[in-house]
Amino acid sequence: MLKKTLLFTLIFVFVCSMLLENFAYADNFNLKSKSAILMDANTGKVLYEKNSHEELPPASVTKVMTMLLVMEALDSGKIKTTDKVVTSEHAYDMGGTQIYLEVGEEMTVDDLLKSVAMNSANDASVALAEYISGSEEKFVEEMNKRAKELGAKNTNFKNASGLPEDGHYTSVYDMALISRELVKHKNVFKYLTDKIDSVRNGKFSLANTNKLLWNYQGADGIKTGSTSEALYCLSATAKRGDTRFIAVVFGAPDSATRFKEASKLLDYGFANFETKKVVEAGKVYGNIKVLKGQQDYVNAISQNDEYILLKKGESKNIKQIVSLNKYVDAPVKAGSEIGTVKIYDGNNLIKTVSLIADKSVKRTNLINTFEKIYKSWVKNTKSL
């Protein structure tokens, strides 16, 4: 009986110590912000959260979604940075922070996006929204649609700027998801990291509102926001090596607190975790024979970089096992799955990544078959 009691006590103490290890940091934070979250950008894993799904006004952090749709329009070729946007009366009428666009004034997409990212300009946000979707209302529909696609369940945008409006809300978790998608667009960092700049040929100065750019190692985004209702908000990101974290805080009592608490979250992330790239985008992991195809082989590649998140000091006995199909039958479509990479930590499977065909291969025809036979004959003749 004594042995059983002792065993139970030891197990209880062990479990409690593990729980304390995992959650003690939360008590140490003592955050004043209404809600907060720390997310690993590469894996999407949440490392800390406080009221992370509470629906709150995000103020100008809304513009993270606005910038995401702008970047997607740029990357798709729908718009170009050199395009000139004509200011509408609606964009001109925006209050709050602005660059004071005049009705009929032309400004490039590049300068408008710079003004949004650095200066949080509401008029520039609306001008871009109208240029991409025809009206701010249509653009907002796209904002909400895209948010749902990303998994945001506690988000409803009413405008592209973040100005106070009934029913305009999101959560720190949803904003972390949106921020995570934005930072996949490498070209956006040109705007997010620009500290001091100008538009109108140097006549209007811009200063980035994200103070972490000046005093936090690796900080390279993303967006501040504040209104009397939302208080002080921030979506912040920093990268060191392959490791990138996103910290979002809503409802901080003052500007300094939002930066301090975001820094505290990021500090916790970098002190305790690291990201390891386990699969490289575009790398050839082998080739597979194509039966009855116009080409004999296709390469097996990964479409994206793939990462795992490790707690510092934990086991790093990471290994990968590549499994490829023995062959594929033509026709082969580029992007079709033809193998996998399985990532193990010791004997534990922690991630499976699909490998895809790097090109399409059409089914062979009579002419192609004769060409192959002829080329093979010529090759063999030369070797005699």
XYZ file of C-alpha atoms in Angstrom:
384
model
C 0.000 0.000 0.000
C 2.849 2.349 0.923
C 4.579 1.628 -2.392
C 1.411 2.400 -4.356
C 0.942 5.666 -2.472
C 4.552 6.644 -3.100
C 4.264 5.788 -6.803
C 1.071 7.823 -7.141
C 2.709 10.768 -5.376
C 5.737 10.666 -7.686
C 3.526 10.555 -10.782
C 1.417 13.431 -9.472
C 4.492 15.562 -8.756
C 5.930 14.795 -12.213
C 2.711 15.754 -14.009
C 2.359 18.939 -11.992
C 5.957 19.918 -12.719
C 5.361 19.444 -16.440
C 2.240 21.589 -16.305
C 4.066 24.269 -14.370
C 6.923 24.193 -16.865
C 4.508 24.691 -19.749
C 2.341 27.368 -18.176
C 4.472 29.217 -15.629
C 5.574 31.704 -18.258
C 1.968 32.832 -18.701
C 1.829 34.013 -15.081
C 5.153 35.781 -15.461
C 3.922 37.842 -18.417
C 1.227 39.750 -16.463
C 0.022 41.335 -19.690
C -2.116 44.457 -19.483
C -3.428 44.051 -23.039
C -6.967 42.706 -23.357
C -5.833 39.879 -25.615
C -2.541 38.569 -26.951
C -1.009 35.698 -28.869
C 2.383 34.365 -29.894
C 2.462 32.206 -33.025
C 5.279 30.489 -34.876
C 5.021 31.855 -38.405
C 6.418 28.793 -40.153
C 4.232 26.136 -38.534
C 1.279 28.147 -37.232
C 1.732 26.683 -33.752
C 0.402 28.852 -30.920
C 2.953 29.245 -28.119
C 1.032 31.634 -25.881
C -2.481 33.049 -25.867
C -4.655 35.283 -23.755
C -8.306 35.726 -24.786
C -7.067 34.845 -28.255
C -10.515 34.373 -29.815
C -12.200 37.402 -28.235
C -13.768 39.679 -30.849
C -12.270 43.141 -30.514
C -11.823 46.229 -32.714
C -8.347 46.071 -34.307
C -8.041 49.716 -35.364
C -5.433 50.111 -38.128
C -4.097 46.584 -37.646
C -6.987 45.964 -40.058
C -4.567 47.115 -42.728
C -2.666 43.825 -42.441
C -5.546 42.290 -44.399
C -5.664 45.275 -46.743
C -1.959 44.854 -47.488
C -2.382 41.108 -47.973
C -4.960 41.645 -50.717
C -2.745 44.298 -52.311
C 0.240 41.928 -52.307
C -1.858 39.123 -53.776
C -3.070 41.463 -56.519
C 0.534 42.442 -57.253
C 1.826 38.871 -57.261
C -0.976 37.713 -59.550
C -0.269 40.513 -62.031
C -3.683 42.120 -61.557
C -1.978 45.394 -60.657
C 1.578 46.772 -60.830
C 3.492 48.984 -58.414
C 3.882 51.557 -61.188
C 0.134 51.828 -61.810
C -1.250 55.281 -61.093
C -4.361 55.439 -58.922
C -6.739 58.381 -59.158
C -8.094 59.549 -55.793
C -11.875 59.401 -55.446
C -14.009 61.690 -53.310
C -14.658 58.763 -50.969
C -10.931 58.203 -50.394
C -10.452 61.949 -49.932
C -13.151 61.996 -47.232
C -11.302 59.568 -44.954
C -10.530 60.928 -41.504
C -7.870 59.904 -39.032
C -4.290 59.312 -40.114
C -3.798 60.183 -43.780
C -1.483 61.577 -46.407
C -4.126 64.130 -47.427
C -4.905 62.903 -50.913
C -6.813 65.399 -53.060
C -9.730 64.430 -55.283
C -8.309 63.543 -58.687
C -4.728 63.318 -57.407
C -2.711 60.509 -58.970
C -0.337 58.392 -56.930
C 1.399 55.124 -57.754
C 0.455 51.854 -56.098
C 4.008 51.798 -54.734
C 3.632 55.124 -52.925
C 0.133 54.298 -51.691
C 1.264 50.968 -50.267
C 4.267 52.661 -48.669
C 1.900 55.175 -47.059
C -0.312 52.400 -45.691
C 2.538 50.303 -44.310
C 4.553 53.142 -42.803
C 2.132 55.956 -42.048
C -1.096 53.945 -41.640
C -2.792 56.271 -44.113
C -6.552 55.670 -44.247
C -7.047 57.559 -47.509
C -4.309 55.511 -49.194
C -5.925 52.285 -47.943
C -9.261 53.198 -49.475
C -7.666 54.369 -52.737
C -5.969 50.975 -53.108
C -9.156 49.133 -52.172
C -11.126 50.978 -54.838
C -8.437 50.437 -57.458
C -8.335 46.685 -56.869
C -12.045 45.951 -56.434
C -13.874 48.937 -57.904
C -15.270 50.063 -54.558
C -14.375 49.796 -50.902
C -17.526 47.737 -50.314
C -16.449 45.106 -52.840
C -12.953 45.101 -51.402
C -14.322 44.508 -47.898
C -16.240 41.513 -49.239
C -12.926 40.142 -50.482
C -11.320 40.863 -47.119
C -13.921 38.805 -45.279
C -13.847 36.036 -47.855
C -10.066 35.765 -47.639
C -10.167 35.814 -43.849
C -12.503 32.815 -43.834
C -10.243 30.985 -46.290
C -7.368 31.445 -43.850
C -9.403 29.960 -41.002
C -10.473 33.187 -39.294
C -13.725 32.487 -37.439
C -14.055 35.590 -35.283
C -13.541 38.273 -37.904
C -15.860 40.696 -39.651
C -14.393 43.654 -41.483
C -16.522 46.664 -42.388
C -13.859 48.845 -44.007
C -10.321 48.720 -45.381
C -8.807 51.231 -42.957
C -9.810 50.111 -39.483
C -11.686 53.298 -38.640
C -14.319 52.669 -35.929
C -17.517 51.120 -37.265
C -20.167 48.939 -35.631
C -19.573 45.275 -36.384
C -15.920 45.736 -37.360
C -13.904 43.255 -35.333
C -11.380 40.445 -35.323
C -9.376 38.445 -32.768
C -5.668 38.249 -32.097
C -5.708 34.628 -33.265
C -7.357 35.548 -36.560
C -4.999 38.478 -37.033
C -2.031 36.183 -36.420
C -3.334 33.911 -39.193
C -3.680 36.876 -41.553
C -0.251 38.211 -40.572
C 1.264 34.787 -41.131
C -0.081 34.806 -44.684
C 1.152 38.337 -45.359
C 4.759 37.585 -44.382
C 4.864 34.822 -46.989
C 5.026 37.660 -49.546
C 8.712 38.556 -49.441
C 8.245 41.801 -51.360
C 6.082 43.273 -48.599
C 9.115 43.681 -46.330
C 10.344 46.498 -48.552
C 7.438 48.502 -47.150
C 7.213 47.058 -43.635
C 10.880 47.720 -42.802
C 11.146 51.208 -44.318
C 11.701 53.506 -41.333
C 11.855 56.971 -42.900
C 10.719 57.839 -46.423
C 8.540 60.235 -48.370
C 6.000 60.568 -51.168
C 5.175 63.344 -53.634
C 8.829 63.684 -54.617
C 9.951 64.240 -51.053
C 7.286 66.807 -50.189
C 5.410 64.577 -47.702
C 7.478 62.742 -45.105
C 6.652 59.278 -43.779
C 7.830 57.754 -40.494
C 7.099 54.136 -39.678
C 4.799 53.810 -36.667
C 6.304 50.427 -35.673
C 8.910 51.382 -33.062
C 10.179 47.797 -32.780
C 12.055 48.373 -36.044
C 14.448 50.612 -34.118
C 14.993 48.586 -30.969
C 14.137 44.896 -31.378
C 16.576 42.445 -32.977
C 15.123 40.925 -36.131
C 11.924 42.994 -36.111
C 10.645 43.542 -39.652
C 6.909 44.235 -39.352
C 4.005 44.522 -39.263
C 1.353 47.077 -38.247
C 0.222 49.327 -35.420
C -3.263 50.623 -34.694
C -5.078 52.744 -32.130
C -8.472 54.318 -31.548
C -10.295 55.378 -28.390
C -12.398 52.217 -28.632
C -9.685 49.725 -29.636
C -7.000 51.330 -27.448
C -3.490 50.375 -28.631
C -2.975 47.377 -30.920
C -0.053 45.788 -32.718
C 0.766 42.885 -34.985
C 4.524 42.388 -34.739
C 6.930 39.946 -36.318
C 10.631 39.246 -35.976
C 12.972 36.760 -37.622
C 16.281 35.304 -36.481
C 17.810 32.658 -38.709
C 15.016 30.397 -39.951
C 12.846 31.209 -36.935
C 10.034 33.762 -37.271
C 7.417 34.586 -34.644
C 4.270 36.702 -34.809
C 3.029 38.506 -31.695
C -0.348 40.239 -31.719
C -1.682 42.372 -28.861
C -5.050 44.157 -28.742
C -6.348 46.647 -26.209
C -3.106 47.764 -24.572
C -3.615 50.800 -22.294
C -0.947 52.894 -24.019
C 1.453 52.828 -26.950
C 4.536 51.879 -24.943
C 2.753 48.893 -23.394
C 1.846 47.351 -26.742
C 5.493 47.387 -27.859
C 6.735 46.188 -24.472
C 4.292 43.283 -24.329
C 4.850 42.258 -27.945
C 8.596 42.278 -27.223
C 8.029 40.133 -24.143
C 6.148 37.560 -26.214
C 8.804 37.541 -28.924
C 11.540 37.223 -26.293
C 9.809 34.163 -24.886
C 9.619 32.619 -28.346
C 13.267 33.144 -29.253
C 14.483 32.074 -25.811
C 12.605 28.779 -25.797
C 12.004 27.647 -29.381
C 13.722 27.375 -32.730
C 12.556 26.504 -36.218
C 14.326 23.923 -38.338
C 13.857 23.703 -42.098
C 13.367 20.029 -42.927
C 12.305 20.191 -46.572
C 13.482 22.689 -49.187
C 11.210 24.048 -51.903
C 12.274 22.995 -55.400
C 14.903 20.537 -54.207
C 14.992 17.296 -56.224
C 14.475 14.333 -53.899
C 14.738 11.729 -56.660
C 13.414 10.867 -60.108
C 10.724 8.437 -61.141
C 10.384 6.474 -64.347
C 7.441 7.406 -66.550
C 5.834 4.540 -68.432
C 4.549 5.233 -71.942
C 5.518 8.886 -71.693
C 7.157 11.272 -74.141
C 9.845 11.723 -71.478
C 11.325 8.895 -69.462
C 11.563 10.512 -66.019
C 10.093 13.213 -63.794
C 11.749 14.754 -60.762
C 10.136 14.570 -57.335
C 10.271 17.964 -55.611
C 8.662 19.760 -52.695
C 6.426 22.675 -53.584
C 7.188 24.619 -50.396
C 9.772 24.968 -47.689
C 8.651 22.911 -44.710
C 9.608 23.530 -41.095
C 9.274 21.994 -37.671
C 9.308 23.824 -34.354
C 11.623 22.502 -31.652
C 11.860 23.463 -28.021
C 15.435 24.436 -27.267
C 17.219 21.655 -25.430
C 14.832 18.959 -26.608
C 15.864 15.981 -28.727
C 17.167 17.013 -32.116
C 17.601 13.545 -33.544
C 15.772 14.637 -36.673
C 15.882 12.394 -39.721
C 13.945 12.108 -42.966
C 12.887 9.126 -45.028
C 12.076 9.687 -48.707
C 9.541 7.343 -50.308
C 8.965 7.524 -54.074
C 6.606 5.717 -56.393
C 8.434 3.010 -58.367
C 6.974 4.436 -61.564
C 4.093 6.531 -62.886
C 1.975 6.049 -65.967
C 1.719 8.831 -68.526
C 0.137 11.280 -68.768
C 1.650 12.911 -65.694
C 0.399 16.289 -64.523
C 2.855 18.732 -62.969
C 2.107 19.024 -59.275
C 0.658 15.546 -58.894
C 1.851 13.647 -55.819
C 4.489 11.033 -56.583
C 6.116 10.509 -53.193
C 6.555 11.685 -49.617
C 9.184 12.811 -47.162
C 8.536 11.618 -43.623
C 10.213 13.544 -40.818
C 11.058 11.708 -37.607
C 12.294 12.849 -34.220
C 13.953 9.644 -33.142
C 11.292 7.012 -33.780
C 8.376 9.467 -33.644
C 6.817 10.564 -36.936
C 6.225 14.307 -36.643
C 5.519 15.440 -40.203
C 4.732 14.046 -43.654
C 5.398 16.187 -46.727
C 4.131 15.425 -50.227
C 6.564 15.328 -53.136
C 5.199 16.338 -56.511
C 6.102 15.973 -60.178
C 8.135 18.948 -61.374
C 6.679 18.866 -64.892
C 3.930 17.413 -67.025
C 4.621 14.457 -69.309
C 2.303 13.617 -72.178
C 1.521 10.086 -73.206
C 3.720 8.831 -76.011
C 2.435 8.483 -79.566
C 3.675 6.555 -82.606
C 5.927 9.353 -83.868
C 7.446 9.876 -80.441
C 8.071 6.135 -80.088
C 9.936 6.015 -83.419
C 11.996 9.066 -82.372
C 13.020 7.290 -79.172
C 13.963 4.135 -81.080
C 15.987 6.148 -83.602
C 17.839 8.141 -80.904
C 18.610 4.937 -79.030
C 19.913 3.322 -82.250
C 22.145 6.328 -83.028
C 23.507 6.325 -79.490
C 24.271 2.606 -79.589
C 25.881 2.895 -83.049
C 28.259 5.626 -81.836
C 29.317 3.509 -78.897
C 30.352 0.585 -81.146
